[in-house]
CSV table of C-alpha atoms and ligand atoms in Angstrom, one decimal:
chain,number,residue,atom,x,y,z
A,1,MET,CA,-7.5,23.3,26.1
A,2,ILE,CA,-10.7,21.5,24.4
A,3,LYS,CA,-13.0,19.6,26.6
A,4,ILE,CA,-15.8,17.6,24.9
A,5,THR,CA,-18.7,16.2,27.0
A,6,ILE,CA,-21.7,14.0,26.0
A,7,ASN,CA,-24.5,13.9,28.2
A,8,ARG,CA,-25.3,10.0,28.1
A,9,GLU,CA,-28.8,10.5,29.3
A,10,ARG,CA,-29.7,13.0,26.4
A,11,CYS,CA,-28.1,11.1,23.9
A,12,LYS,CA,-30.8,8.8,21.9
A,13,GLY,CA,-28.1,7.0,20.0
A,14,CYS,CA,-29.5,7.9,16.6
A,15,SER,CA,-25.9,8.1,15.4
A,16,LEU,CA,-26.6,11.2,13.2
A,17,CYS,CA,-23.4,12.8,14.8
A,18,ILE,CA,-20.8,10.1,14.1
A,19,PRO,CA,-20.3,11.0,10.5
A,20,PHE,CA,-19.9,14.3,10.8
A,21,CYS,CA,-16.8,14.2,13.0
A,22,PRO,CA,-13.9,14.8,10.5
A,23,LYS,CA,-11.5,13.0,12.7
A,24,GLY,CA,-13.8,9.7,13.1
A,25,LEU,CA,-13.9,9.9,16.9
A,26,LEU,CA,-17.3,9.2,17.9
A,27,LYS,CA,-18.9,5.7,18.2
A,28,PRO,CA,-21.9,3.9,20.0
A,29,SER,CA,-20.9,2.8,23.3
A,30,GLU,CA,-21.5,-0.5,24.3
A,31,SER,CA,-23.2,0.2,27.6
A,32,LEU,CA,-26.9,1.4,27.5
A,33,ASN,CA,-28.4,4.5,29.4
A,34,SER,CA,-31.4,4.3,31.3
A,35,SER,CA,-33.6,4.9,28.4
A,36,GLY,CA,-32.0,1.6,26.7
A,37,TYR,CA,-30.0,3.6,24.1
A,38,HIS,CA,-26.3,3.2,23.4
A,39,PRO,CA,-25.4,6.9,23.7
A,40,VAL,CA,-22.1,7.6,21.5
A,41,GLU,CA,-18.8,8.1,23.0
A,42,VAL,CA,-15.5,10.1,22.0
A,43,VAL,CA,-12.6,7.5,21.2
A,44,ARG,CA,-9.8,9.4,21.4
A,45,PRO,CA,-10.8,12.6,23.2
A,46,ASP,CA,-7.2,14.0,23.3
A,47,GLU,CA,-7.5,14.2,19.4
A,48,CYS,CA,-10.8,16.5,19.5
A,49,THR,CA,-10.3,19.8,17.8
A,50,GLY,CA,-13.5,21.2,19.2
A,51,CYS,CA,-14.7,22.2,15.9
A,52,ALA,CA,-18.2,21.6,17.3
A,53,ALA,CA,-19.6,19.7,14.2
A,54,CYS,CA,-21.1,17.0,16.1
A,55,ALA,CA,-22.7,19.3,18.7
A,56,LYS,CA,-24.3,21.2,15.8
A,57,MET,CA,-25.8,18.3,14.2
A,58,CYS,CA,-27.0,16.9,17.8
A,59,PRO,CA,-31.1,17.5,17.9
A,60,ASP,CA,-30.7,16.8,21.7
A,61,LEU,CA,-28.2,19.0,22.4
A,62,ALA,CA,-26.3,16.1,24.1
A,63,ILE,CA,-22.8,17.4,23.0
A,64,LYS,CA,-20.9,20.1,24.6
A,65,ILE,CA,-17.7,21.6,23.8
A,66,ILE,CA,-15.6,23.5,26.4
A,67,LYS,CA,-12.8,25.6,25.5
A,68,GLU,CA,-10.7,26.4,28.4
A,69,GLU,CA,-7.6,28.9,28.3
B,101,LIG,S1,-15.9,18.3,18.0
B,101,LIG,FE1,-15.2,18.0,16.0
B,101,LIG,S2,-13.3,17.0,16.3
B,101,LIG,FE2,-14.3,17.0,18.2
B,101,LIG,S3,-15.9,15.1,18.5
B,101,LIG,FE3,-17.2,16.6,17.7
B,101,LIG,S4,-16.6,16.7,15.5
B,101,LIG,FE4,-15.0,15.4,16.2
B,102,LIG,S1,-26.9,13.0,17.3
B,102,LIG,FE1,-27.0,13.7,19.5
B,102,LIG,S2,-28.8,12.2,20.1
B,102,LIG,FE2,-27.7,11.4,18.4
B,102,LIG,S3,-26.2,9.6,18.7
B,102,LIG,FE3,-25.2,12.0,18.5
B,102,LIG,S4,-25.3,12.7,20.4
B,102,LIG,FE4,-26.6,11.2,20.7
């Protein structure tokens, strides 16, 4: 089982990760974090393959992929 987590407070809303998701699952959320940024969110987490392309691109290490047996 794949679980993707995005740390809303770490994310600065730069959108760098968005085009790297081959399934188009990332988009800026409508709400703001405490720094005033729109952190990204996963629109259909059940479709995430855990490829980690997004996590590798994030300069702020805001995205984590957890693979559970
Ligand atoms: S791990 Fe891969 S499939 Fe999942 S959101 Fe990131 S880029 Fe998309
Ligand atoms: S690359 Fe990182 S900081 Fe930039 S929008 Fe994506 S998760 Fe947020």
